[in-house]
PDB file of C-alpha atoms and ligand atoms in Angstrom:
ATOM      1  CA  UNK R   1      27.606  31.853 -10.489  1.00 68.00           C
ATOM      2  CA  UNK R   2      30.357  29.579  -9.195  1.00 72.00           C
ATOM      3  CA  UNK R   3      28.189  28.435  -6.282  1.00 79.00           C
ATOM      4  CA  UNK R   4      25.372  27.606  -8.702  1.00 82.00           C
ATOM      5  CA  UNK R   5      27.679  25.398 -10.766  1.00 84.00           C
ATOM      6  CA  UNK R   6      28.958  23.645  -7.609  1.00 85.00           C
ATOM      7  CA  UNK R   7      25.391  23.170  -6.396  1.00 86.00           C
ATOM      8  CA  UNK R   8      24.360  21.696  -9.745  1.00 88.00           C
ATOM      9  CA  UNK R   9      27.369  19.348  -9.681  1.00 88.00           C
ATOM     10  CA  UNK R  10      26.489  18.142  -6.178  1.00 91.00           C
ATOM     11  CA  UNK R  11      22.866  17.648  -7.183  1.00 93.00           C
ATOM     12  CA  UNK R  12      23.899  15.649 -10.266  1.00 92.00           C
ATOM     13  CA  UNK R  13      26.221  13.449  -8.209  1.00 93.00           C
ATOM     14  CA  UNK R  14      23.474  12.717  -5.685  1.00 94.00           C
ATOM     15  CA  UNK R  15      20.969  11.972  -8.461  1.00 95.00           C
ATOM     16  CA  UNK R  16      23.410   9.541 -10.105  1.00 95.00           C
ATOM     17  CA  UNK R  17      24.087   7.843  -6.765  1.00 95.00           C
ATOM     18  CA  UNK R  18      20.352   7.496  -6.064  1.00 96.00           C
ATOM     19  CA  UNK R  19      19.789   6.027  -9.540  1.00 95.00           C
ATOM     20  CA  UNK R  20      22.619   3.549  -8.956  1.00 95.00           C
ATOM     21  CA  UNK R  21      21.129   2.419  -5.597  1.00 95.00           C
ATOM     22  CA  UNK R  22      17.684   2.074  -7.188  1.00 95.00           C
ATOM     23  CA  UNK R  23      19.208   0.001  -9.995  1.00 95.00           C
ATOM     24  CA  UNK R  24      20.969  -2.229  -7.459  1.00 95.00           C
ATOM     25  CA  UNK R  25      17.644  -2.737  -5.658  1.00 94.00           C
ATOM     26  CA  UNK R  26      15.977  -3.754  -8.919  1.00 92.00           C
ATOM     27  CA  UNK R  27      18.789  -6.200  -9.679  1.00 91.00           C
ATOM     28  CA  UNK R  28      18.187  -7.900  -6.298  1.00 89.00           C
ATOM     29  CA  UNK R  29      14.425  -7.969  -6.958  1.00 89.00           C
ATOM     30  CA  UNK R  30      14.902  -9.466 -10.416  1.00 89.00           C
ATOM     31  CA  UNK R  31      17.313 -12.009  -9.007  1.00 84.00           C
ATOM     32  CA  UNK R  32      14.664 -13.142  -6.475  1.00 81.00           C
ATOM     33  CA  UNK R  33      11.949 -13.302  -9.145  1.00 82.00           C
ATOM     34  CA  UNK R  34      13.925 -16.077 -10.751  1.00 76.00           C
ATOM     35  CA  UNK R  35      13.978 -18.239  -7.621  1.00 77.00           C
ATOM     36  CA  UNK R  36      11.580 -20.880  -6.357  1.00 76.00           C
ATOM     37  CA  UNK R  37       9.604 -20.173  -3.136  1.00 75.00           C
ATOM     38  CA  UNK R  38      11.390 -20.998   0.103  1.00 76.00           C
ATOM     39  CA  UNK R  39       8.193 -21.525   2.071  1.00 82.00           C
ATOM     40  CA  UNK R  40       6.080 -24.650   2.368  1.00 84.00           C
ATOM     41  CA  UNK R  41       2.323 -24.880   2.833  1.00 86.00           C
ATOM     42  CA  UNK R  42       2.384 -26.084   6.444  1.00 86.00           C
ATOM     43  CA  UNK R  43       0.523 -28.068   7.763  1.00 85.00           C
ATOM     44  CA  UNK R  44      -0.479 -29.533   4.371  1.00 86.00           C
ATOM     45  CA  UNK R  45       3.170 -29.883   3.495  1.00 86.00           C
ATOM     46  CA  UNK R  46       5.829 -30.855   5.997  1.00 85.00           C
ATOM     47  CA  UNK R  47       9.560 -31.245   5.682  1.00 82.00           C
ATOM     48  CA  UNK R  48      11.062 -34.682   6.279  1.00 83.00           C
ATOM     49  CA  UNK R  49      13.547 -34.201   9.128  1.00 85.00           C
ATOM     50  CA  UNK R  50      17.135 -35.150   8.471  1.00 85.00           C
ATOM     51  CA  UNK R  51      18.500 -38.452   9.735  1.00 84.00           C
ATOM     52  CA  UNK R  52      20.189 -36.899  12.770  1.00 89.00           C
ATOM     53  CA  UNK R  53      17.331 -34.548  13.629  1.00 91.00           C
ATOM     54  CA  UNK R  54      17.014 -33.978  17.382  1.00 94.00           C
ATOM     55  CA  UNK R  55      13.301 -34.108  18.084  1.00 93.00           C
ATOM     56  CA  UNK R  56      11.175 -35.412  20.959  1.00 95.00           C
ATOM     57  CA  UNK R  57      13.028 -37.928  23.133  1.00 96.00           C
ATOM     58  CA  UNK R  58      11.742 -41.502  23.189  1.00 96.00           C
ATOM     59  CA  UNK R  59      12.104 -43.315  26.516  1.00 97.00           C
ATOM     60  CA  UNK R  60      12.082 -47.061  27.162  1.00 96.00           C
ATOM     61  CA  UNK R  61      10.990 -47.726  30.723  1.00 96.00           C
ATOM     62  CA  UNK R  62      12.131 -51.359  30.847  1.00 95.00           C
ATOM     63  CA  UNK R  63      15.712 -50.500  29.971  1.00 95.00           C
ATOM     64  CA  UNK R  64      16.164 -47.697  32.503  1.00 96.00           C
ATOM     65  CA  UNK R  65      18.304 -48.553  35.568  1.00 95.00           C
ATOM     66  CA  UNK R  66      17.593 -45.240  37.363  1.00 95.00           C
ATOM     67  CA  UNK R  67      21.278 -44.314  37.377  1.00 95.00           C
ATOM     68  CA  UNK R  68      20.426 -40.607  36.907  1.00 95.00           C
ATOM     69  CA  UNK R  69      23.304 -40.006  34.511  1.00 96.00           C
ATOM     70  CA  UNK R  70      20.813 -38.243  32.238  1.00 97.00           C
ATOM     71  CA  UNK R  71      20.023 -35.791  35.030  1.00 96.00           C
ATOM     72  CA  UNK R  72      23.685 -35.058  35.741  1.00 96.00           C
ATOM     73  CA  UNK R  73      24.609 -34.406  32.108  1.00 97.00           C
ATOM     74  CA  UNK R  74      21.521 -32.337  31.371  1.00 97.00           C
ATOM     75  CA  UNK R  75      22.428 -28.632  31.381  1.00 96.00           C
ATOM     76  CA  UNK R  76      19.077 -27.795  32.977  1.00 94.00           C
ATOM     77  CA  UNK R  77      18.469 -30.959  35.021  1.00 91.00           C
ATOM     78  CA  UNK R  78      15.331 -31.578  33.014  1.00 92.00           C
ATOM     79  CA  UNK R  79      14.779 -35.345  33.473  1.00 96.00           C
ATOM     80  CA  UNK R  80      13.081 -36.295  36.744  1.00 96.00           C
ATOM     81  CA  UNK R  81      13.910 -39.828  37.847  1.00 96.00           C
ATOM     82  CA  UNK R  82      11.862 -41.214  40.713  1.00 96.00           C
ATOM     83  CA  UNK R  83      13.091 -44.500  42.112  1.00 95.00           C
ATOM     84  CA  UNK R  84      13.092 -46.647  45.249  1.00 94.00           C
ATOM     85  CA  UNK R  85      15.765 -48.914  46.637  1.00 92.00           C
ATOM     86  CA  UNK R  86      14.837 -52.575  46.690  1.00 88.00           C
ATOM     87  CA  UNK R  87      16.882 -53.773  49.635  1.00 88.00           C
ATOM     88  CA  UNK R  88      16.161 -57.435  49.031  1.00 88.00           C
ATOM     89  CA  UNK R  89      17.908 -57.378  45.667  1.00 85.00           C
ATOM     90  CA  UNK R  90      20.067 -54.307  46.401  1.00 86.00           C
ATOM     91  CA  UNK R  91      18.902 -52.548  43.291  1.00 88.00           C
ATOM     92  CA  UNK R  92      17.052 -49.401  42.398  1.00 92.00           C
ATOM     93  CA  UNK R  93      13.590 -49.801  40.977  1.00 92.00           C
ATOM     94  CA  UNK R  94      12.330 -47.057  38.688  1.00 95.00           C
ATOM     95  CA  UNK R  95       8.986 -45.644  39.730  1.00 95.00           C
ATOM     96  CA  UNK R  96       8.523 -42.835  37.240  1.00 96.00           C
ATOM     97  CA  UNK R  97      10.456 -40.853  34.691  1.00 97.00           C
ATOM     98  CA  UNK R  98       9.638 -37.529  33.058  1.00 97.00           C
ATOM     99  CA  UNK R  99      11.182 -34.895  30.823  1.00 96.00           C
ATOM    100  CA  UNK R 100       9.753 -31.423  30.431  1.00 96.00           C
ATOM    101  CA  UNK R 101       9.971 -30.605  26.726  1.00 95.00           C
ATOM    102  CA  UNK R 102       8.917 -27.069  27.534  1.00 93.00           C
ATOM    103  CA  UNK R 103      12.405 -26.428  28.906  1.00 94.00           C
ATOM    104  CA  UNK R 104      14.467 -29.136  27.159  1.00 96.00           C
ATOM    105  CA  UNK R 105      16.886 -27.629  24.660  1.00 96.00           C
ATOM    106  CA  UNK R 106      17.256 -30.900  22.693  1.00 96.00           C
ATOM    107  CA  UNK R 107      21.015 -30.896  23.132  1.00 96.00           C
ATOM    108  CA  UNK R 108      21.059 -34.703  23.131  1.00 95.00           C
ATOM    109  CA  UNK R 109      23.405 -35.064  26.132  1.00 96.00           C
ATOM    110  CA  UNK R 110      21.067 -37.425  27.973  1.00 97.00           C
ATOM    111  CA  UNK R 111      20.762 -39.645  24.899  1.00 97.00           C
ATOM    112  CA  UNK R 112      24.515 -39.605  24.375  1.00 96.00           C
ATOM    113  CA  UNK R 113      25.439 -40.606  27.928  1.00 97.00           C
ATOM    114  CA  UNK R 114      22.622 -42.979  28.900  1.00 97.00           C
ATOM    115  CA  UNK R 115      24.432 -46.285  29.648  1.00 97.00           C
ATOM    116  CA  UNK R 116      21.521 -48.489  28.601  1.00 96.00           C
ATOM    117  CA  UNK R 117      20.448 -46.600  25.469  1.00 96.00           C
ATOM    118  CA  UNK R 118      16.922 -46.271  26.731  1.00 96.00           C
ATOM    119  CA  UNK R 119      16.742 -42.732  25.407  1.00 97.00           C
ATOM    120  CA  UNK R 120      16.695 -41.845  21.727  1.00 95.00           C
ATOM    121  CA  UNK R 121      15.870 -38.772  19.718  1.00 94.00           C
ATOM    122  CA  UNK R 122      12.980 -38.982  17.312  1.00 93.00           C
ATOM    123  CA  UNK R 123      11.962 -36.918  14.305  1.00 89.00           C
ATOM    124  CA  UNK R 124       8.897 -35.563  16.120  1.00 90.00           C
ATOM    125  CA  UNK R 125       8.937 -31.772  16.293  1.00 89.00           C
ATOM    126  CA  UNK R 126       5.308 -30.749  16.756  1.00 89.00           C
ATOM    127  CA  UNK R 127       5.304 -30.350  20.531  1.00 91.00           C
ATOM    128  CA  UNK R 128       3.316 -27.172  21.004  1.00 91.00           C
ATOM    129  CA  UNK R 129       0.473 -27.197  23.531  1.00 92.00           C
ATOM    130  CA  UNK R 130      -2.016 -24.700  24.957  1.00 94.00           C
ATOM    131  CA  UNK R 131      -1.004 -25.605  28.494  1.00 94.00           C
ATOM    132  CA  UNK R 132       2.699 -25.604  29.344  1.00 90.00           C
ATOM    133  CA  UNK R 133       2.200 -28.391  31.878  1.00 92.00           C
ATOM    134  CA  UNK R 134       1.296 -30.679  28.986  1.00 93.00           C
ATOM    135  CA  UNK R 135       4.872 -30.345  27.750  1.00 94.00           C
ATOM    136  CA  UNK R 136       6.003 -32.351  30.752  1.00 95.00           C
ATOM    137  CA  UNK R 137       6.052 -35.907  29.386  1.00 96.00           C
ATOM    138  CA  UNK R 138       5.937 -38.818  31.813  1.00 96.00           C
ATOM    139  CA  UNK R 139       7.215 -42.298  30.956  1.00 95.00           C
ATOM    140  CA  UNK R 140       3.989 -43.130  29.126  1.00 95.00           C
ATOM    141  CA  UNK R 141       3.975 -40.031  26.949  1.00 95.00           C
ATOM    142  CA  UNK R 142       7.698 -40.230  26.197  1.00 95.00           C
ATOM    143  CA  UNK R 143       7.418 -43.982  25.661  1.00 95.00           C
ATOM    144  CA  UNK R 144       5.001 -43.469  22.781  1.00 93.00           C
ATOM    145  CA  UNK R 145       6.499 -44.361  19.423  1.00 90.00           C
ATOM    146  CA  UNK R 146       7.124 -41.276  17.281  1.00 85.00           C
ATOM    147  CA  UNK R 147       4.815 -40.250  14.480  1.00 77.00           C
ATOM    148  CA  UNK R 148       6.599 -40.396  11.174  1.00 77.00           C
ATOM    149  CA  UNK R 149       5.939 -37.565   8.746  1.00 76.00           C
ATOM    150  CA  UNK R 150       6.714 -39.794   5.783  1.00 74.00           C
ATOM    151  CA  UNK R 151       4.012 -42.316   6.801  1.00 76.00           C
ATOM    152  CA  UNK R 152       1.237 -39.730   7.006  1.00 76.00           C
ATOM    153  CA  UNK R 153      -0.679 -40.044   3.735  1.00 75.00           C
ATOM    154  CA  UNK R 154      -2.763 -36.913   4.407  1.00 73.00           C
ATOM    155  CA  UNK R 155       0.149 -34.545   3.949  1.00 77.00           C
ATOM    156  CA  UNK R 156       2.678 -33.871   1.259  1.00 77.00           C
ATOM    157  CA  UNK R 157       6.249 -34.304   2.410  1.00 77.00           C
ATOM    158  CA  UNK R 158       9.143 -32.149   1.339  1.00 74.00           C
ATOM    159  CA  UNK R 159      12.690 -33.454   1.733  1.00 68.00           C
ATOM    160  CA  UNK R 160      14.360 -30.893   3.979  1.00 61.00           C
ATOM    161  CA  UNK R 161      17.505 -30.831   1.840  1.00 52.00           C
ATOM    162  CA  UNK R 162      15.555 -29.895  -1.285  1.00 50.00           C
ATOM    163  CA  UNK R 163      14.715 -26.465   0.006  1.00 48.00           C
ATOM    164  CA  UNK R 164      17.877 -25.802   1.976  1.00 48.00           C
ATOM    165  CA  UNK R 165      20.640 -27.062  -0.273  1.00 42.00           C
ATOM    166  CA  UNK R 166      22.165 -25.614  -3.423  1.00 46.00           C
ATOM    167  CA  UNK R 167      23.108 -22.338  -1.866  1.00 46.00           C
ATOM    168  CA  UNK R 168      19.673 -21.921  -0.310  1.00 47.00           C
ATOM    169  CA  UNK R 169      18.578 -20.460  -3.610  1.00 46.00           C
ATOM    170  CA  UNK R 170      16.364 -22.837  -5.483  1.00 48.00           C
ATOM    171  CA  UNK R 171      13.450 -23.491  -3.149  1.00 47.00           C
ATOM    172  CA  UNK R 172      11.560 -26.686  -3.741  1.00 49.00           C
ATOM    173  CA  UNK R 173       9.283 -27.678  -6.618  1.00 52.00           C
ATOM    174  CA  UNK R 174       6.367 -28.756  -4.382  1.00 50.00           C
ATOM    175  CA  UNK R 175       5.832 -25.318  -2.924  1.00 44.00           C
ATOM    176  CA  UNK R 176       6.026 -23.773  -6.390  1.00 45.00           C
ATOM    177  CA  UNK R 177       3.300 -26.130  -7.594  1.00 46.00           C
ATOM    178  CA  UNK R 178       1.210 -25.377  -4.525  1.00 42.00           C
ATOM    179  CA  UNK R 179       1.673 -21.639  -4.972  1.00 41.00           C
ATOM    180  CA  UNK R 180       0.719 -21.848  -8.635  1.00 43.00           C
ATOM    181  CA  UNK R 181      -2.320 -23.928  -7.737  1.00 42.00           C
ATOM    182  CA  UNK R 182      -3.360 -21.264  -5.233  1.00 40.00           C
ATOM    183  CA  UNK R 183      -3.019 -18.636  -7.988  1.00 41.00           C
TER     184      UNK R 183
HETATM  185  S1  SF4 D 201      20.752 -42.301  32.078  1.00 95.20           S
HETATM  186 FE1  SF4 D 201      19.389 -43.753  31.063  1.00 95.20          FE
HETATM  187  S2  SF4 D 201      19.331 -45.494  32.469  1.00 95.20           S
HETATM  188 FE2  SF4 D 201      20.154 -43.781  33.641  1.00 95.20          FE
HETATM  189  S3  SF4 D 201      18.336 -42.864  34.647  1.00 95.20           S
HETATM  190 FE3  SF4 D 201      18.664 -41.770  32.710  1.00 95.20          FE
HETATM  191  S4  SF4 D 201      17.345 -42.822  31.237  1.00 95.20           S
HETATM  192 FE4  SF4 D 201      17.586 -44.191  32.999  1.00 95.20          FE
HETATM  193  S1  SF4 D 202      18.125 -33.214  25.400  1.00 95.20           S
HETATM  194 FE1  SF4 D 202      19.540 -31.978  26.676  1.00 95.20          FE
HETATM  195  S2  SF4 D 202      18.227 -30.482  27.689  1.00 95.20           S
HETATM  196 FE2  SF4 D 202      16.862 -32.100  26.915  1.00 95.20          FE
HETATM  197  S3  SF4 D 202      16.652 -33.515  28.640  1.00 95.20           S
HETATM  198 FE3  SF4 D 202      18.346 -34.278  27.392  1.00 95.20          FE
HETATM  199  S4  SF4 D 202      20.203 -33.378  28.300  1.00 95.20           S
HETATM  200 FE4  SF4 D 202      18.430 -32.224  29.083  1.00 95.20          FE
END
């Protein structure tokens, strides 16, 4: 008899605990129902990168003095600087310059230490390719001016802060509208 009562007590305690956990789960679910979506409808919507975003590096051939500081400060020696010595003027002449964005970690060291400021980080982040060799940008590819998300009229832009700020809770209105439209 005593063991039956103990067994019933244990069963009741476990049932109460399970109900409490279920209730807690529902509270979390209800809390999320009240939030805006965190996702955006890429590629129809794109976030506007922040001012200090570290995207594809822009290179200015004419400014480069082939000092190779960028190579020395790069943690993976990514930039390849090809130059020749012009003995008549006792100066290096840059022949070619390339950065492999397939291995670059966008740390910004090369940009930071370049003495002539011929490197700068852009807001370009769509660098995926089908062939990894295409990620190796020569001076022509890296000298191309960056595409600005905000100037592309075919897509809807989403300020990055609007879906990340405020405790990462509120989402952004654009994606809610898009989701509702899809419904
Ligand atoms: S640090 Fe700047 S100037 Fe020197 S080789 Fe690199 S890109 Fe050219
Ligand atoms: S951003 Fe960093 S990893 Fe990429 S090339 Fe410059 S120094 Fe190297």
